[in-house]
XYZ file of C-alpha atoms in Angstrom:
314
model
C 33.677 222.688 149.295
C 30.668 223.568 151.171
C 28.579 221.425 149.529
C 31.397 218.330 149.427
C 31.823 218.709 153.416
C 27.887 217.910 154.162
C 27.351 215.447 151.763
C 25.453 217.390 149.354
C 26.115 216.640 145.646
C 23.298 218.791 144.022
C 23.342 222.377 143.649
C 20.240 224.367 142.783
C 21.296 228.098 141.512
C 18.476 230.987 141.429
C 19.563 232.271 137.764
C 16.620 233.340 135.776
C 15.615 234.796 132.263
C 16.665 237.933 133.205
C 19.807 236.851 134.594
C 20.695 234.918 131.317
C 19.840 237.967 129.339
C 21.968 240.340 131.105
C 24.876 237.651 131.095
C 24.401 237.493 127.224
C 25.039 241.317 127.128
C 27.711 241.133 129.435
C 29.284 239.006 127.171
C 28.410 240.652 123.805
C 30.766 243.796 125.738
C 33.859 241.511 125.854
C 33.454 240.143 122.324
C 32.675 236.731 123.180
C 32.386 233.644 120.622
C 29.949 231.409 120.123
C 30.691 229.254 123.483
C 29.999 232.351 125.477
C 26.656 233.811 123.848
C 25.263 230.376 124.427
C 22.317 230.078 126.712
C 23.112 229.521 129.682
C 23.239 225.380 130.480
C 20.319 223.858 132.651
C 22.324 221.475 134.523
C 26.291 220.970 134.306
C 29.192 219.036 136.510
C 31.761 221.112 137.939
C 33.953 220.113 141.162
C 32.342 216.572 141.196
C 28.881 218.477 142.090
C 26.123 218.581 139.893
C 24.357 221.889 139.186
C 20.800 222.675 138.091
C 19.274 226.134 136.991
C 15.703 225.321 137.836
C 14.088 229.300 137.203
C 15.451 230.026 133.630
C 12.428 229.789 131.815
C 10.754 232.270 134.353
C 11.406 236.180 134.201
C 12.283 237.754 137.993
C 9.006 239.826 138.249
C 7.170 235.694 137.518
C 9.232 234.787 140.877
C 8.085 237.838 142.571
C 4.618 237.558 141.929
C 4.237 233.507 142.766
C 6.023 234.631 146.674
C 3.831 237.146 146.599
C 0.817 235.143 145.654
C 1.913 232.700 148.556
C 3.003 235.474 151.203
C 6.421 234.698 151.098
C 9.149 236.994 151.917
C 12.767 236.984 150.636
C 15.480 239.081 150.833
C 16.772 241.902 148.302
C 20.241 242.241 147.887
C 21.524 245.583 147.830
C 24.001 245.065 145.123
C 21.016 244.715 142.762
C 20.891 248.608 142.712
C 24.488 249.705 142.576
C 25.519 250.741 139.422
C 28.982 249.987 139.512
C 28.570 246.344 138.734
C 28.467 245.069 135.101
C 25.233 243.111 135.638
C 23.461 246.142 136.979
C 24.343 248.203 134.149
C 23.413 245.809 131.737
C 20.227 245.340 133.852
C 19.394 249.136 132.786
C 20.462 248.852 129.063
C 18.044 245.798 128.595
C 15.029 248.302 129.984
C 16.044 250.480 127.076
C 16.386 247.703 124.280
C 12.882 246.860 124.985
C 11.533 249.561 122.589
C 13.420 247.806 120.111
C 12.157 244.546 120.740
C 15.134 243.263 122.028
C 14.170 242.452 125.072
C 15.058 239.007 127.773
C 13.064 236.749 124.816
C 14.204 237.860 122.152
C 18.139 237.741 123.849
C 16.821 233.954 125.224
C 16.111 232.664 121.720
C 19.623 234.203 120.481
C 21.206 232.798 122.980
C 19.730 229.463 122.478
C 20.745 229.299 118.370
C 24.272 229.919 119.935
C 23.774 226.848 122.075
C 23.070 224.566 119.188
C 26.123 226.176 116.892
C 27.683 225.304 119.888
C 26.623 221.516 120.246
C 27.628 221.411 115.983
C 31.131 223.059 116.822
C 31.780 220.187 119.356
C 30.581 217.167 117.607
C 33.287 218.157 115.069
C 36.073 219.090 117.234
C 35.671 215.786 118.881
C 35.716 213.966 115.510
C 38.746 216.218 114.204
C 40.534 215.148 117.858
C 39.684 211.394 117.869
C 41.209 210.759 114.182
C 44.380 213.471 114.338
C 45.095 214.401 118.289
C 46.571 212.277 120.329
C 47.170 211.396 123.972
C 50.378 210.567 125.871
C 51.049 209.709 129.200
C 48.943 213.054 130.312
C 50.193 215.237 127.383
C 47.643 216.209 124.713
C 49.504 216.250 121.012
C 47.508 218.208 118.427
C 48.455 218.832 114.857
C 48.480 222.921 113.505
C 45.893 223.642 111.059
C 46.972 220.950 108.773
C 46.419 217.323 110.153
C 47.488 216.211 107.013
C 48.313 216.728 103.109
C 45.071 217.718 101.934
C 43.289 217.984 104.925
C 42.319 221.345 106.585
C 41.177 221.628 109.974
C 38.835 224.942 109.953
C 40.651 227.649 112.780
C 37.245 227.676 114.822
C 37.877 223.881 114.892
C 41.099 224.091 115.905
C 40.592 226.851 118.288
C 38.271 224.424 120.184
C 40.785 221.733 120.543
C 43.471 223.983 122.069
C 41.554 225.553 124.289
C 39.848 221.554 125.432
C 43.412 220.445 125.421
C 44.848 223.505 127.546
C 41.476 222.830 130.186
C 42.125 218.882 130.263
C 45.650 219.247 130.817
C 45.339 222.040 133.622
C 41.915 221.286 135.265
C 40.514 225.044 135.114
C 37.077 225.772 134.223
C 37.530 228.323 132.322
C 39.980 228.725 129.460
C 41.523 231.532 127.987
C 40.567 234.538 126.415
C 41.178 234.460 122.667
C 43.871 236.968 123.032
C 45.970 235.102 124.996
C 46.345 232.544 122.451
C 47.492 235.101 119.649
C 50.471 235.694 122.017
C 50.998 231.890 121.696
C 51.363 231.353 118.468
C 53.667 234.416 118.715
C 55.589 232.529 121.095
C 55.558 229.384 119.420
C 56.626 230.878 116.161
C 59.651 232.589 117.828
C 60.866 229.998 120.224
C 58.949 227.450 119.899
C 57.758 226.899 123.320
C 55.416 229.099 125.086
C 53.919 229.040 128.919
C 49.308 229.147 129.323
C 47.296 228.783 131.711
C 49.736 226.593 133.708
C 50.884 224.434 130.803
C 53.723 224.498 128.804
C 53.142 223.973 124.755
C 55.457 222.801 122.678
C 55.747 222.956 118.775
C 57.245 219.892 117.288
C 58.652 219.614 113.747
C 56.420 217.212 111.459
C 56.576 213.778 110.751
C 55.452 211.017 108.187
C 52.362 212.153 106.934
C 51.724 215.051 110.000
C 52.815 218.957 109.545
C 54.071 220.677 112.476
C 52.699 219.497 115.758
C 51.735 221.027 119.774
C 52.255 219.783 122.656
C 50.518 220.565 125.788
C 51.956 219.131 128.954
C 51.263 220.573 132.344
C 53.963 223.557 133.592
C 56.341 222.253 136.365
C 55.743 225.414 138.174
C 51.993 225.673 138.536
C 52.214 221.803 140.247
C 55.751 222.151 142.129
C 53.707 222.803 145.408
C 50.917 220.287 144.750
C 50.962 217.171 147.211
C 48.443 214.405 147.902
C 47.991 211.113 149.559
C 48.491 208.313 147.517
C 45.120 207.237 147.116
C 44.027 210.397 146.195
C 43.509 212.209 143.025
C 47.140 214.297 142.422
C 46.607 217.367 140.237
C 42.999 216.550 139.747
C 43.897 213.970 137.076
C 46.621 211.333 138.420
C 45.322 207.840 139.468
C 48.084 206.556 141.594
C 47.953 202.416 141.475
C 50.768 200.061 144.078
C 51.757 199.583 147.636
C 49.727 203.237 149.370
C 50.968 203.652 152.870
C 50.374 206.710 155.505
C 54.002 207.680 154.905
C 54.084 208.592 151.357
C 52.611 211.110 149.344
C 52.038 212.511 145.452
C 54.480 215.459 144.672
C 55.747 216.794 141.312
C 59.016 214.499 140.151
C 60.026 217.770 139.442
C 64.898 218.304 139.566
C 64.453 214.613 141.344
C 64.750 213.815 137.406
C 68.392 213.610 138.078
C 67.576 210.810 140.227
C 66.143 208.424 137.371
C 68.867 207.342 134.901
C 67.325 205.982 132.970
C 64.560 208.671 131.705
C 64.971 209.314 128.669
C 64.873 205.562 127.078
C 60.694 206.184 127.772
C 61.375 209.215 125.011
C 58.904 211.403 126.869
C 60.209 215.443 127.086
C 61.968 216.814 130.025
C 59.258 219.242 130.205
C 56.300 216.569 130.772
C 58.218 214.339 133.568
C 59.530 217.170 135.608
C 55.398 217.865 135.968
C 54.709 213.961 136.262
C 53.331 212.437 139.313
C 56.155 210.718 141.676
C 55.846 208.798 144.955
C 57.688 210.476 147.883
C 58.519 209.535 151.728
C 59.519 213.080 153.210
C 62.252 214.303 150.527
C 63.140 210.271 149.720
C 62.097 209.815 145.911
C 60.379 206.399 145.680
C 59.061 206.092 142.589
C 58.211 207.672 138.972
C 55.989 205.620 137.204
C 56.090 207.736 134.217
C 59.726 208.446 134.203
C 60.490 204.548 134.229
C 61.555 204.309 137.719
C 57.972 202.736 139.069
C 59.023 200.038 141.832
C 55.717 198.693 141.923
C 53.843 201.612 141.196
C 51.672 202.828 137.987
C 50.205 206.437 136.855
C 47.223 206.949 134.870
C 45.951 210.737 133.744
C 42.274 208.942 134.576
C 40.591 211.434 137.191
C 38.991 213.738 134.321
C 38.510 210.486 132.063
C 40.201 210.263 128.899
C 40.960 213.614 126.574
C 38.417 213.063 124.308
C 35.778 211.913 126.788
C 36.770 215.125 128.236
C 35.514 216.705 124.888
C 32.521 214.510 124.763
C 31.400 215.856 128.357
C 31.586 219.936 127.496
């Protein structure tokens, strides 16, 4: 927000070897995957800003010594010495490791093999999504671990295109822990609905040539509060196109269902259109686009790009 507010849209962070290293430990602790052993990435986008790591190739002690060369001074921050933060703990177990060679190199070049599993991993969850997911009016629709008769989708594969689905579909950086999705298939196989990350999924029965189904729509609740201009990007995603004026805004369609009689002819779930964009003047419903009722208005899930250009961009 800083940075949007002054007109800055590069970010430079100070991260180094060493800080990779001890993040790759940190990690290791929680039981990560392959995603989170991966090196960490040079440059990414986040919050329409792009970010560079400029120092990773260079140890700490290599910064110290080039200010010191050039009589530079910086400041130390205290929290690099007290031991009740993760990173400074794993800062001491590295000094240890180093008699077994493990040391920020060898953790680098680990870290890097994870990065091009990683880069494999995603070339075929994106090829697995564009032939068997599908996208609908903002919902992501994925099959189980079956796409079809004869066709298996590995679980690492399908892991992936959850947890890309769950992240399009809610906007957060970061997605779930693994555990959390062992509780949803629990919930899925006993009700079949279950509540993540501020979506709502869905299993649907199978059809034609397709096993059983998800859907992942976004959760009424985590967007009932959510407002915007009309011109604006609504829950990070929604494009709003028709007449904008000062004296309407974005909010969730949300009970104004009721209000739309004829809803259910565009055979879209409850669930999805009570979270679907609608046009509002004070607590006067004007339009919902995706509920049928658009009076000049249209709706398109277009502010992260498309699902799988979503996949094609992590």
């Amino acid at each position: 927000a800083w940075a949007r507010d002054r007109g800055v849209d590069w970010v430079a962070l100070g991260h180094t070897q060493d800080d990779a290293a001890e993040t790759f430990l940190m990690r290791l602790a929680r039981q990560a995957g392959v995603d989170g052993l991966a090196h960490m990435a040079a440059r990414f986008e986040r919050n329409d800003l792009t970010w560079v790591r400029p120092l990773l190739s260079l140890r700490r002690a290599d910064w110290r010594q080039y200010l010191q060369r050039r009589n530079v001074r910086w400041a130390e921050d205290p929290s690099n010495e007290d031991e009740t933060f993760d990173r400074v703990k794993a800062r001491r177990v590295l000094a240890e490791l180093a008699s077994l060679g493990i040391d920020t190199h060898t953790i680098t070049a680990v870290a890097h093999h994870q990065s091009s599993a990683k880069l494999a991993l995603n070339h075929y969850t994106y090829q697995e999504t564009a032939q068997y997911g599908q996208e609908e009016h903002g919902d992501v629709i994925l099959p189980t671990d079956m796409a079809e008769k004869g066709h298996l989708i590995p679980p690492e594969i399908m892991f992936r295109m959850r947890r890309a689905a769950l992240s399009w579909v809610s906007g957060s950086a970061y997605s779930p822990r693994s555990e959390a999705f062992i509780h949803l298939d629990a919930g899925l196989h006993e009700s079949g609905t279950h509540t993540l990350a501020g979506c709502v999924v869905t299993r649907l029965p199978g059809e034609r040539r397709y096993l059983d189904r998800w859907r992942i729509t976004r959760e009424y609740n985590a967007v009932k509060d959510v407002s915007s201009s009309t011109n604006a990007l609504w829950d990070g995603r929604w494009q709003m196109t028709g007449p904008h004026h000062e004296d309407l805004e974005v909010r969730a369609l949300g009970d104004a269902l009721s209000q739309v009689p004829k809803w259910r002819e565009t055979g879209l779930p409850r669930q999805s259109l009570l979270a679907s964009p609608a046009i509002w003047q004070n607590d006067t419903l004007i339009a919902a686009p995706i509920a049928g009722l658009k009076n000049g208005w249209e709706a398109s899930a277009t502010g992260r790009g498309t699902f799988t250009q979503f996949l094609l961009s992590r």
